[in-house]
XYZ file of C-alpha atoms in Angstrom:
766
model
C 29.547 102.992 -147.702
C 31.520 101.031 -150.347
C 31.735 103.769 -152.647
C 32.948 106.326 -149.989
C 35.644 103.996 -148.912
C 36.688 103.446 -152.610
C 36.728 107.371 -152.804
C 38.914 107.676 -149.533
C 41.295 104.913 -151.326
C 41.628 106.897 -154.681
C 42.325 110.202 -152.843
C 44.933 108.590 -150.651
C 46.481 106.808 -153.882
C 46.482 110.340 -155.652
C 48.299 111.884 -152.586
C 50.864 108.953 -152.875
C 51.774 109.427 -156.506
C 51.149 113.251 -157.104
C 54.169 115.614 -156.528
C 55.273 119.067 -157.694
C 59.184 118.857 -157.845
C 59.584 122.661 -158.414
C 57.927 123.895 -155.469
C 59.692 124.968 -152.518
C 58.335 122.181 -150.313
C 57.678 119.130 -152.540
C 55.316 117.672 -150.259
C 53.037 120.857 -150.119
C 50.863 119.686 -153.046
C 50.303 116.313 -151.377
C 49.400 117.974 -147.922
C 47.097 120.505 -149.756
C 45.334 117.871 -151.700
C 44.556 115.530 -148.871
C 43.206 117.968 -146.394
C 40.931 119.340 -149.458
C 39.899 116.050 -150.387
C 39.425 114.687 -146.822
C 36.850 117.686 -145.763
C 35.058 117.181 -149.011
C 34.356 113.176 -148.131
C 33.379 114.117 -144.713
C 30.796 116.727 -145.873
C 29.320 113.973 -148.324
C 29.238 111.495 -145.669
C 26.939 113.957 -143.194
C 24.773 114.986 -146.120
C 24.096 111.287 -147.148
C 23.686 110.478 -143.220
C 26.572 107.614 -143.490
C 28.032 108.486 -140.167
C 25.341 107.461 -137.792
C 25.629 103.471 -138.295
C 29.416 103.641 -138.039
C 29.599 106.088 -135.118
C 27.423 104.000 -132.969
C 29.471 100.923 -132.411
C 32.575 103.368 -131.601
C 30.252 105.009 -128.888
C 28.898 101.850 -127.515
C 32.464 100.288 -127.344
C 33.830 103.465 -125.682
C 31.108 103.142 -123.139
C 31.752 99.662 -121.886
C 35.658 99.311 -122.608
C 37.912 101.024 -120.603
C 40.897 100.901 -122.802
C 39.126 102.367 -125.706
C 37.951 105.082 -123.735
C 41.440 105.689 -122.450
C 43.075 105.681 -125.910
C 40.590 108.562 -127.044
C 40.819 110.401 -123.738
C 44.547 110.267 -123.845
C 44.493 111.386 -127.493
C 42.154 114.277 -126.810
C 44.302 115.642 -123.809
C 47.433 115.239 -126.057
C 45.536 117.585 -128.291
C 44.415 119.941 -125.850
C 48.177 120.287 -124.558
C 49.326 120.917 -127.925
C 46.791 123.668 -128.053
C 48.248 125.238 -124.786
C 51.830 124.812 -126.111
C 50.973 126.879 -128.901
C 50.065 130.029 -126.330
C 53.836 130.258 -125.076
C 55.668 129.137 -128.576
C 58.284 131.697 -129.803
C 56.950 131.745 -133.368
C 53.201 131.974 -133.109
C 52.489 131.434 -136.999
C 54.626 128.370 -137.052
C 53.160 126.980 -134.041
C 49.508 127.485 -135.438
C 50.630 125.797 -138.455
C 51.959 122.717 -136.638
C 48.846 122.667 -134.338
C 46.377 122.734 -137.267
C 48.302 120.026 -139.256
C 48.171 117.913 -135.951
C 44.432 118.656 -135.610
C 44.022 117.358 -139.370
C 45.922 114.165 -138.411
C 43.432 113.378 -135.535
C 40.569 113.868 -137.959
C 42.108 111.510 -140.432
C 42.380 109.020 -137.501
C 38.747 109.498 -136.626
C 37.341 109.165 -140.266
C 39.422 106.189 -141.184
C 38.012 104.509 -137.739
C 34.561 105.361 -138.918
C 34.847 104.305 -142.622
C 36.882 100.968 -142.090
C 34.976 98.708 -139.778
C 34.837 95.719 -142.085
C 37.040 93.878 -144.763
C 35.435 95.102 -147.787
C 35.795 98.908 -146.831
C 39.110 98.211 -145.784
C 40.092 96.683 -149.286
C 38.164 99.623 -151.156
C 40.447 101.871 -149.259
C 43.720 100.054 -149.268
C 43.967 98.614 -152.810
C 44.529 102.207 -154.528
C 47.059 103.153 -151.871
C 48.903 99.926 -152.653
C 49.088 100.389 -156.300
C 50.156 103.932 -156.015
C 52.988 102.856 -153.516
C 53.857 100.240 -156.334
C 54.213 102.963 -158.987
C 56.214 105.175 -156.560
C 58.568 102.163 -155.848
C 59.004 101.482 -159.562
C 59.863 105.094 -160.057
C 62.373 105.143 -156.977
C 64.173 102.009 -158.677
C 64.268 103.656 -162.035
C 66.152 106.949 -160.180
C 68.503 104.488 -158.697
C 69.674 103.492 -162.158
C 69.758 107.289 -163.039
C 66.507 107.241 -165.158
C 64.577 110.479 -163.936
C 62.510 113.188 -165.638
C 62.734 115.806 -162.456
C 65.228 117.799 -161.288
C 64.983 117.193 -157.432
C 66.730 118.744 -154.679
C 68.294 115.710 -153.459
C 69.838 114.054 -156.407
C 72.315 111.879 -154.482
C 69.383 109.067 -153.421
C 66.152 107.970 -154.896
C 63.309 110.149 -153.320
C 60.114 108.417 -155.362
C 57.370 110.955 -155.281
C 57.995 112.516 -151.821
C 60.826 114.595 -152.661
C 63.110 113.273 -149.778
C 64.505 109.846 -149.400
C 63.702 110.031 -145.576
C 60.310 110.771 -145.969
C 59.650 108.009 -148.871
C 61.694 105.426 -146.666
C 59.382 105.970 -143.566
C 56.210 105.998 -145.721
C 57.261 102.649 -147.048
C 58.280 101.493 -143.746
C 54.653 101.836 -142.570
C 52.761 100.569 -145.804
C 55.099 97.581 -146.485
C 53.936 95.116 -143.698
C 50.241 95.858 -144.354
C 50.867 95.163 -148.238
C 52.754 92.029 -147.233
C 50.073 90.472 -145.069
C 47.226 91.650 -147.751
C 48.648 89.685 -150.361
C 49.356 86.851 -148.054
C 45.488 86.851 -146.830
C 44.430 87.196 -150.589
C 45.584 83.511 -150.923
C 42.733 82.413 -148.813
C 40.393 83.948 -151.284
C 38.828 82.236 -154.124
C 41.045 81.723 -156.978
C 40.467 83.861 -159.930
C 40.728 82.004 -163.624
C 44.228 81.646 -164.646
C 45.389 84.227 -166.971
C 42.226 86.569 -166.213
C 42.954 90.418 -165.431
C 41.885 89.911 -161.899
C 44.302 86.892 -161.526
C 47.128 88.990 -162.582
C 46.246 91.731 -160.104
C 46.119 89.289 -157.551
C 49.598 87.988 -157.964
C 51.838 89.299 -154.959
C 54.131 91.242 -157.258
C 53.789 94.586 -155.336
C 55.555 93.371 -152.137
C 59.058 92.751 -153.581
C 58.781 95.849 -155.490
C 58.017 98.008 -152.620
C 60.660 96.042 -150.722
C 63.273 97.222 -153.359
C 61.902 100.791 -153.177
C 62.641 101.096 -149.666
C 66.204 99.412 -149.899
C 67.173 101.931 -152.580
C 66.255 105.091 -150.537
C 69.365 104.069 -148.454
C 67.705 105.347 -145.447
C 69.332 104.154 -142.227
C 66.031 105.010 -140.174
C 64.089 103.205 -142.601
C 66.179 99.858 -142.849
C 66.109 99.810 -138.827
C 62.527 100.465 -139.085
C 62.099 97.655 -141.455
C 64.062 95.189 -139.333
C 61.975 96.037 -136.297
C 58.652 95.653 -138.475
C 59.553 92.230 -139.756
C 60.218 90.994 -136.398
C 56.994 92.247 -134.962
C 55.122 91.203 -138.050
C 56.469 87.334 -138.043
C 55.679 87.422 -134.256
C 52.177 88.611 -134.911
C 51.206 86.528 -137.969
C 52.483 83.423 -136.190
C 50.090 84.075 -133.132
C 47.110 83.992 -135.950
C 48.012 81.213 -137.746
C 47.171 77.872 -136.312
C 50.236 75.914 -135.273
C 50.518 72.587 -133.393
C 53.083 70.644 -131.669
C 56.857 71.050 -132.979
C 55.548 73.159 -136.000
C 55.007 76.292 -133.538
C 58.730 76.136 -132.717
C 60.071 75.685 -136.248
C 57.864 78.816 -137.412
C 58.914 80.712 -134.394
C 62.477 80.219 -135.470
C 61.716 81.105 -139.078
C 60.013 84.324 -137.890
C 63.350 85.159 -135.931
C 66.208 84.202 -138.397
C 64.370 85.284 -141.634
C 64.646 88.966 -140.873
C 68.286 88.554 -139.998
C 68.727 86.387 -143.171
C 67.253 89.258 -145.447
C 69.447 91.969 -143.856
C 72.570 89.968 -144.300
C 71.415 89.168 -147.891
C 70.870 92.961 -148.347
C 74.198 93.713 -147.002
C 76.089 91.030 -149.126
C 74.266 91.892 -152.470
C 74.987 95.523 -152.019
C 78.567 95.333 -150.775
C 79.059 93.194 -153.909
C 77.021 95.225 -156.541
C 76.891 98.704 -155.077
C 79.777 99.280 -152.671
C 79.453 102.991 -152.435
C 75.601 102.808 -151.215
C 76.285 100.466 -148.513
C 79.315 102.767 -147.430
C 76.628 105.632 -147.407
C 74.262 103.597 -145.231
C 77.034 102.364 -142.652
C 78.960 105.777 -142.528
C 79.525 106.710 -138.864
C 79.749 110.601 -139.269
C 75.957 110.887 -139.363
C 75.711 108.912 -136.137
C 77.951 111.177 -134.345
C 76.037 113.998 -135.709
C 72.659 112.777 -134.470
C 74.337 111.838 -131.222
C 75.362 115.376 -130.333
C 72.116 116.473 -131.476
C 70.331 114.245 -129.054
C 72.522 115.082 -126.297
C 71.873 118.858 -126.895
C 68.101 118.216 -127.129
C 68.336 116.478 -123.831
C 70.155 119.532 -122.194
C 67.407 121.834 -123.669
C 64.766 119.622 -122.250
C 66.425 119.863 -118.873
C 66.309 123.484 -118.983
C 62.224 123.469 -119.622
C 61.391 120.021 -118.371
C 57.812 120.288 -117.533
C 56.210 122.337 -120.405
C 59.050 122.557 -123.156
C 59.587 125.584 -125.408
C 56.214 125.491 -127.278
C 54.818 123.619 -130.189
C 57.051 124.298 -133.620
C 59.706 125.972 -131.278
C 62.579 123.559 -132.319
C 63.986 125.461 -135.383
C 64.381 128.535 -133.035
C 65.794 126.765 -129.825
C 68.075 124.739 -132.190
C 70.395 127.568 -132.655
C 71.628 127.051 -129.135
C 72.855 123.309 -130.365
C 75.218 125.019 -132.950
C 78.108 125.021 -130.931
C 77.832 121.340 -130.530
C 77.314 120.663 -134.288
C 79.687 123.223 -135.748
C 82.903 121.008 -134.995
C 81.269 117.869 -136.778
C 79.280 119.776 -139.834
C 80.148 123.555 -140.128
C 77.288 125.491 -140.900
C 74.566 123.280 -140.028
C 71.331 124.527 -138.257
C 69.032 121.487 -137.456
C 65.322 122.169 -138.376
C 64.206 119.109 -136.566
C 65.782 116.829 -133.937
C 65.935 113.501 -136.330
C 63.774 112.038 -133.478
C 59.979 112.449 -132.587
C 60.777 111.571 -129.010
C 63.601 114.450 -128.534
C 61.697 116.858 -130.592
C 58.511 116.295 -128.321
C 60.650 116.415 -125.142
C 62.047 119.744 -126.328
C 58.740 121.227 -127.623
C 56.110 120.005 -125.248
C 58.101 118.711 -122.181
C 57.536 115.879 -120.091
C 53.824 116.394 -120.260
C 53.465 116.254 -123.789
C 55.783 113.235 -124.124
C 53.625 111.381 -121.263
C 50.312 112.056 -122.958
C 51.314 110.997 -126.380
C 53.154 107.970 -124.994
C 50.103 106.933 -123.078
C 47.875 107.187 -126.385
C 50.715 105.177 -128.319
C 50.247 102.373 -125.330
C 46.566 102.090 -125.351
C 46.282 102.182 -129.243
C 48.793 99.120 -129.496
C 47.153 97.334 -126.450
C 43.742 97.807 -128.193
C 44.929 96.543 -131.486
C 46.877 93.643 -130.209
C 44.268 92.473 -127.819
C 41.710 92.301 -130.956
C 44.105 89.916 -132.487
C 43.194 87.284 -129.936
C 39.300 87.666 -130.538
C 37.689 84.924 -132.623
C 34.862 86.972 -133.713
C 37.237 88.945 -136.121
C 38.129 86.665 -139.218
C 41.446 85.516 -139.886
C 41.763 87.892 -142.820
C 40.897 90.971 -140.774
C 43.209 89.888 -138.067
C 46.148 89.496 -140.505
C 45.547 93.058 -141.602
C 45.448 94.354 -138.034
C 48.658 92.597 -137.527
C 50.230 94.337 -140.736
C 48.821 97.591 -139.532
C 50.627 96.995 -135.833
C 53.924 96.000 -137.729
C 53.780 98.899 -139.953
C 53.269 101.354 -137.094
C 55.824 99.989 -135.079
C 58.457 100.353 -137.869
C 57.496 103.644 -138.425
C 57.777 104.750 -134.728
C 61.389 103.389 -134.735
C 62.294 105.105 -137.844
C 61.169 108.195 -136.964
C 62.595 107.773 -133.668
C 65.867 107.890 -135.120
C 65.115 109.775 -138.327
C 62.533 112.713 -139.152
C 59.587 113.581 -136.681
C 56.418 112.200 -137.853
C 54.611 115.490 -137.517
C 55.834 115.866 -141.265
C 53.437 114.779 -143.770
C 55.502 111.539 -145.217
C 55.243 110.014 -141.589
C 52.533 111.635 -139.627
C 49.854 111.286 -142.456
C 50.486 107.503 -142.838
C 50.854 106.845 -139.161
C 47.414 108.369 -138.295
C 45.909 106.983 -141.550
C 46.704 103.187 -140.573
C 46.002 103.775 -136.836
C 42.516 104.650 -138.099
C 42.160 101.710 -140.014
C 43.235 99.588 -137.152
C 40.769 100.819 -134.732
C 37.907 100.553 -137.282
C 38.815 96.825 -137.975
C 39.150 96.453 -134.451
C 35.492 97.236 -133.654
C 34.411 93.897 -135.115
C 35.245 92.205 -131.863
C 32.194 94.160 -130.147
C 29.529 94.425 -132.994
C 28.235 91.045 -132.331
C 28.006 91.427 -128.657
C 25.948 94.728 -129.062
C 22.230 93.888 -129.302
C 21.192 96.849 -131.451
C 23.221 99.900 -132.535
C 22.144 103.140 -131.393
C 19.230 104.816 -133.295
C 20.262 107.578 -135.681
C 17.994 109.889 -133.745
C 19.733 109.387 -130.703
C 22.696 111.196 -132.049
C 21.307 113.909 -134.346
C 18.173 114.474 -136.015
C 18.201 113.567 -139.964
C 18.340 117.274 -141.277
C 21.097 118.142 -138.860
C 23.471 115.797 -140.666
C 22.540 117.547 -143.798
C 23.193 120.970 -142.286
C 26.576 119.991 -140.719
C 27.472 118.460 -144.339
C 26.756 121.623 -146.162
C 28.866 123.719 -143.572
C 31.767 121.130 -143.884
C 31.463 121.388 -148.042
C 31.490 125.419 -147.505
C 34.445 125.188 -145.546
C 36.044 123.011 -147.725
C 35.445 125.111 -150.667
C 37.060 128.123 -148.611
C 40.088 125.711 -147.598
C 40.459 125.190 -151.476
C 40.944 128.813 -152.350
C 43.180 129.158 -149.350
C 45.386 126.126 -150.465
C 45.820 127.495 -154.158
C 46.983 130.703 -152.688
C 49.763 128.923 -150.594
C 50.738 126.848 -153.459
C 51.070 130.005 -155.746
C 53.004 131.780 -153.021
C 55.266 128.837 -152.706
C 55.816 128.818 -156.692
C 56.359 132.559 -156.652
C 58.991 132.375 -153.721
C 60.693 129.627 -155.845
C 60.807 131.616 -158.892
C 62.008 134.738 -157.256
C 64.917 133.013 -155.529
C 65.866 131.515 -158.803
C 65.931 134.936 -160.351
C 67.583 136.626 -157.379
C 70.681 134.100 -157.647
C 70.999 134.979 -161.241
C 71.170 138.614 -160.329
C 67.871 139.390 -162.014
C 66.802 141.735 -159.432
C 63.472 143.287 -161.393
C 62.027 139.803 -161.912
C 62.968 138.536 -158.671
C 61.181 141.685 -157.069
C 58.174 140.954 -159.002
C 57.711 137.548 -157.967
C 58.556 138.272 -154.425
C 56.018 141.164 -154.477
C 53.355 138.826 -155.627
C 53.831 136.307 -152.933
C 54.081 139.027 -150.371
C 50.838 140.309 -151.569
C 49.229 136.855 -151.399
C 50.542 136.399 -147.817
C 51.649 139.719 -146.229
C 51.753 137.762 -142.730
C 54.328 135.087 -144.323
C 57.659 136.128 -142.893
C 59.666 134.812 -145.730
C 57.663 136.595 -148.282
C 58.348 139.768 -146.634
C 61.896 139.313 -145.723
C 62.830 138.002 -149.422
C 61.285 140.951 -150.932
C 63.138 143.342 -148.917
C 66.388 141.318 -149.632
C 65.886 141.852 -153.357
C 64.742 145.507 -152.794
C 67.904 146.207 -150.792
C 70.280 144.739 -153.597
C 68.191 146.668 -156.251
C 69.017 150.009 -154.273
C 65.482 150.763 -152.921
C 66.479 151.357 -149.400
C 63.378 153.405 -148.118
C 61.053 150.768 -149.426
C 62.581 147.935 -147.931
C 63.207 149.704 -144.694
C 59.201 150.702 -144.314
C 58.591 147.072 -145.372
C 60.545 145.644 -142.602
C 59.486 148.295 -139.949
C 55.957 147.598 -140.545
C 56.781 143.849 -139.647
C 58.735 144.958 -136.434
C 55.492 146.390 -134.899
C 53.980 142.851 -134.102
C 56.553 140.414 -134.395
C 60.361 139.916 -133.709
C 62.620 138.138 -136.239
C 66.547 137.977 -136.283
C 66.717 138.296 -140.056
C 64.536 141.187 -140.158
C 66.808 143.025 -137.682
C 69.656 141.864 -139.704
C 68.339 143.466 -143.054
C 67.588 146.854 -141.078
C 71.101 146.945 -140.174
C 72.356 146.280 -143.744
C 70.076 149.158 -144.910
C 71.497 151.468 -142.243
C 75.136 150.306 -143.109
C 74.442 151.290 -146.638
C 73.028 154.564 -145.640
C 76.168 154.991 -143.419
C 74.087 155.401 -140.345
C 76.478 152.953 -138.325
C 74.822 153.991 -134.900
C 71.597 152.635 -135.944
C 73.053 149.888 -137.711
C 74.784 148.674 -134.547
C 71.351 148.733 -132.690
C 69.765 146.478 -135.198
C 72.736 144.109 -135.416
C 72.738 143.756 -131.583
C 69.028 143.101 -131.562
C 69.632 140.469 -134.239
C 72.644 138.842 -132.144
C 70.221 138.855 -129.022
C 67.295 136.860 -130.695
C 69.830 134.590 -132.455
C 73.035 134.429 -130.585
C 75.251 132.620 -133.325
C 78.260 133.476 -135.336
C 76.336 134.364 -138.629
C 74.498 137.079 -136.622
C 77.590 138.356 -134.763
C 79.808 138.912 -137.881
C 77.903 141.839 -139.219
C 77.651 143.252 -135.613
C 81.605 142.932 -135.570
C 81.830 144.567 -138.857
C 80.143 147.732 -137.880
C 81.839 147.850 -134.484
C 85.306 147.856 -136.209
C 83.986 150.549 -138.692
C 83.224 152.656 -135.646
C 86.854 152.039 -134.322
C 85.623 149.916 -131.470
C 88.276 147.154 -131.687
C 88.621 146.277 -128.280
C 84.883 145.756 -127.997
C 85.094 143.550 -131.186
C 87.999 141.252 -130.066
C 85.867 140.667 -126.418
C 82.983 139.853 -128.339
C 84.699 137.271 -130.604
C 86.542 135.673 -127.841
C 83.673 135.354 -125.707
C 81.275 133.772 -128.534
C 84.223 131.575 -129.619
C 84.286 130.253 -125.925
C 80.862 128.993 -126.594
C 80.784 127.991 -130.414
C 83.451 127.031 -132.755
C 82.246 129.127 -135.655
C 84.744 128.743 -138.521
C 84.054 132.224 -140.366
C 84.327 133.879 -136.820
C 87.411 132.104 -136.011
C 89.107 133.036 -139.267
C 88.127 136.581 -138.749
C 89.403 136.742 -135.218
C 92.909 135.130 -136.570
C 93.229 137.824 -139.353
C 92.173 140.659 -137.034
C 94.577 139.860 -134.495
C 97.422 139.324 -137.076
C 96.727 142.348 -138.653
C 97.002 144.369 -135.082
C 100.207 142.479 -134.493
C 98.645 140.785 -131.451
C 99.470 137.166 -132.533
C 100.809 136.252 -129.201
C 97.473 137.154 -127.647
C 95.689 135.100 -130.120
C 97.977 132.310 -129.218
C 97.493 132.428 -125.717
C 93.607 132.469 -126.222
C 93.946 129.215 -128.172
C 95.981 127.771 -125.574
C 93.265 128.722 -122.739
C 90.494 127.115 -124.978
C 92.422 123.903 -125.526
C 93.254 123.681 -121.736
C 89.883 124.671 -120.710
C 87.345 123.337 -123.034
C 83.612 123.764 -122.243
C 82.143 120.089 -121.200
C 80.231 119.620 -124.023
C 82.938 120.058 -126.892
C 83.635 116.886 -128.723
C 87.165 115.774 -129.381
C 86.941 116.897 -132.864
C 86.529 120.408 -131.191
C 90.018 120.265 -129.769
C 91.442 119.194 -133.239
C 89.922 122.364 -134.526
C 91.626 124.633 -132.099
C 94.964 123.006 -132.495
C 94.878 123.277 -136.246
C 94.068 126.950 -136.027
C 96.879 127.271 -133.741
C 98.947 125.487 -136.178
C 98.179 128.121 -138.932
C 98.616 130.937 -136.541
C 102.209 129.502 -136.015
C 102.887 128.965 -139.701
C 101.920 132.822 -139.921
C 104.632 133.575 -137.557
C 106.966 131.267 -139.484
C 107.104 129.174 -136.178
C 107.133 125.689 -137.937
C 108.261 123.978 -134.935
C 105.408 125.094 -132.741
C 103.084 124.353 -135.917
C 104.406 120.908 -136.332
C 103.626 120.149 -132.502
C 100.063 121.442 -132.968
C 99.472 119.679 -136.028
C 100.434 116.364 -133.972
C 97.995 117.082 -131.320
C 95.277 117.938 -133.977
C 95.596 114.376 -135.614
C 95.685 112.769 -132.331
C 91.785 113.826 -131.785
C 90.950 113.729 -135.703
C 93.142 111.288 -137.208
C 90.858 110.524 -140.149
C 91.053 114.400 -141.469
C 92.888 114.118 -144.582
C 93.427 117.823 -144.844
C 95.185 117.832 -141.478
C 97.365 115.221 -142.957
C 98.111 117.289 -145.932
C 98.873 120.451 -143.645
C 101.244 118.450 -141.733
C 103.126 117.029 -144.443
C 103.693 120.540 -145.949
C 104.910 121.734 -142.469
C 107.376 118.674 -142.530
C 108.353 119.419 -145.825
C 109.381 123.069 -144.977
C 111.225 121.792 -142.145
C 113.166 119.432 -144.315
C 111.780 116.287 -142.970
C 111.210 114.706 -146.475
C 110.638 111.143 -145.661
C 108.246 112.105 -142.833
C 106.336 114.414 -145.115
C 105.873 111.533 -147.447
C 104.507 109.193 -145.388
C 101.964 111.838 -144.167
C 101.053 112.597 -147.729
C 100.457 108.741 -148.175
C 97.959 108.845 -145.342
C 96.122 111.708 -146.532
C 95.886 110.165 -149.958
C 94.592 106.850 -148.426
C 91.984 108.885 -146.693
C 91.123 110.997 -150.076
C 92.607 109.105 -153.023
C 90.343 111.377 -155.576
C 91.798 114.536 -154.191
C 93.970 115.931 -156.996
C 96.095 118.495 -154.710
C 97.371 116.006 -152.321
C 98.400 113.938 -155.203
C 100.116 116.901 -156.891
C 101.900 117.936 -153.510
C 103.253 114.604 -153.113
C 104.452 114.185 -156.884
C 106.286 117.376 -156.343
C 108.186 116.150 -152.998
C 108.875 113.001 -155.020
C 110.787 114.825 -157.766
C 112.637 116.768 -155.167
C 113.709 113.579 -153.334
C 114.426 112.037 -156.776
C 111.934 109.344 -156.021
C 110.748 108.716 -159.636
C 108.858 105.495 -159.169
C 106.429 107.337 -156.658
C 106.172 110.263 -159.083
C 105.381 107.928 -161.682
C 102.531 106.490 -159.840
C 101.244 110.124 -158.751
C 101.175 110.992 -162.534
C 99.307 107.911 -163.503
C 96.823 108.669 -160.775
C 96.405 112.202 -161.505
C 95.755 111.450 -165.364
C 92.656 109.516 -164.072
C 91.148 112.418 -162.434
C 89.165 115.498 -163.278
C 91.934 118.305 -162.768
C 91.435 122.133 -163.112
C 92.952 123.800 -166.309
C 95.834 125.330 -164.265
C 96.747 121.785 -162.720
C 96.574 120.156 -165.998
C 98.903 122.596 -167.524
C 101.187 122.357 -164.506
C 101.374 118.490 -164.935
C 102.139 118.576 -168.422
C 105.007 121.013 -167.701
C 106.469 118.705 -165.038
C 106.212 115.572 -167.436
C 108.012 117.753 -170.302
C 110.671 119.090 -167.579
C 111.634 115.379 -166.374
C 112.195 113.000 -169.400
C 111.815 110.043 -166.597
C 108.183 110.375 -166.617
C 107.184 110.842 -170.157
C 106.972 106.974 -171.313
C 104.844 106.322 -168.184
C 102.746 109.165 -168.715
C 102.174 108.720 -172.354
């Protein structure tokens, strides 16, 4: 058993450390390695008949302890409900993948509950994970200081070995409290000889390094989860350690104040030495974005409150949230809800949330109840308290961050939950007269047969996973070649990916996209037509429309574009439909569709197209009336920045008509709703300058500079205005500031010409 526990720990440690930074999904190698290794170890456990002696206590506990039964029953029904929600999901392949992943997490939970039922086994499992986490944290700290050997997708924040700062932060939130109490509990062990290798390995050096690794990720969700985990951890540890009299009150005060003090010290140090990173953490724009996203999720839930939209459906139904998010972050299509709570509501409805919530309640009740048992040694109780703290922090972090169905959070959640349940079984082992006899479960040879079947399954799984990995690699290489316009090479790699996984929509769509660009329209058309026999995908219909457009079969192109827009009613699918309608001379329908869609979604490219079309048709007055109606009767969901955007476009329309007075008024209204927009202040200043209000224009330029001090075009505009006004003091300050900024070549030449033309600026400039 100890050898198998050690193998689990080594496998998990490798999963933490290993990565493949050049794949489509950085974590795909972690996920594939874990599932293969997990089933391999389960097969070995069955062959050597290691399960009966571990499963027997769990079965006896569930027989006599109601809360244990309820925990496993609610978990089973939660899985059953997810299986049912696969049936009505809009994207069946994605739903199956999500369900299989969730099934794997539950198998992980059960396997760890069986394999970590005492302290030696738990230590064998945790030690490799702790050292792997330590190595990954050191790597993240090195990334923070610019030392890295991998070109990651996220280069603005350290990602450790998880490829995403939020995934890495969530993982550290879960593992850090367990590591802290583990090293705290090691002080009660026998002291190794000072200076020996074992003595060095037992020093509590990993906890501060992992803590620093979490901080450098600059993840707001992870920071919030860390604060929660610290509070819960201190409370649980204080309930375990013996305290008498006034010492209990002092320890409780420390438990409340120390997390607050740690956070304050972190903020002070960060603001002193790394102000840009602290500014990123406490930026308000992501909070506003997530608030709008969550309110939109609530509306989606209310439309299907009982059952939801189906497992894995959020990326599809999230398209309806784009009107909410467009005015805050243009072009953003959310792939997840940034909250497990809201994503569960949208996908599985109130039933799914209730079942999973009940499982969490019974899980935490079982673990916390075991902390009160004197039959469990203090060392194990400390470990359980760390697990409870880590799980609590992870739930909070993923409640405002990424949904822990993703590998970074989901895997470690069920991993630690299984370990906690396994350690809690010690509370009942001594009460049991005898464990169930092995033959009461299965006969001896039955275990060997089951183990062999699982090993064969793991071999097939390995072959399947290698194909997935190679397919993701081919798609990445093909995308890179396609962006470089190397179409033959892109088609070669896309075709290989398609041949490995013809049912994978991305491989087929990417191959068709490359074939269209290469002029092989007939092959691309047959490829997409075959897919549409059994599936309906908006991208496939869009590319079918592109093919018909290139073949100048505009009627068929219109039919395909309409189908794509019906499946995905957003601005990106409407634009090609409008183009083909305009080619066919259906101008009235084009304008009607544009106005109807703009009343629901502020999609900037569509708004710009509508404005240009109305101006070309000399219908600017009708466009202005449309803008006014949108401003006066906005949809109830639209944020105040939506009004600012409409007023800004009304101002641009007025400038096209040379109506500067109306433009000035529209800019002022736009600034009322979005006073922190530096572009608005710059455009407002340009309008005031054209009206001859130079002093007001200078004030507006100054406000724009304050909001965006490193924007050279604002400073250049203010420099030209200062020269017109004869304000050489301001002009010299702008020249000095521009000299410190990276400038385009033409702007650098224009600045040199101005300096040569005005001698008053030359001394200051040189």
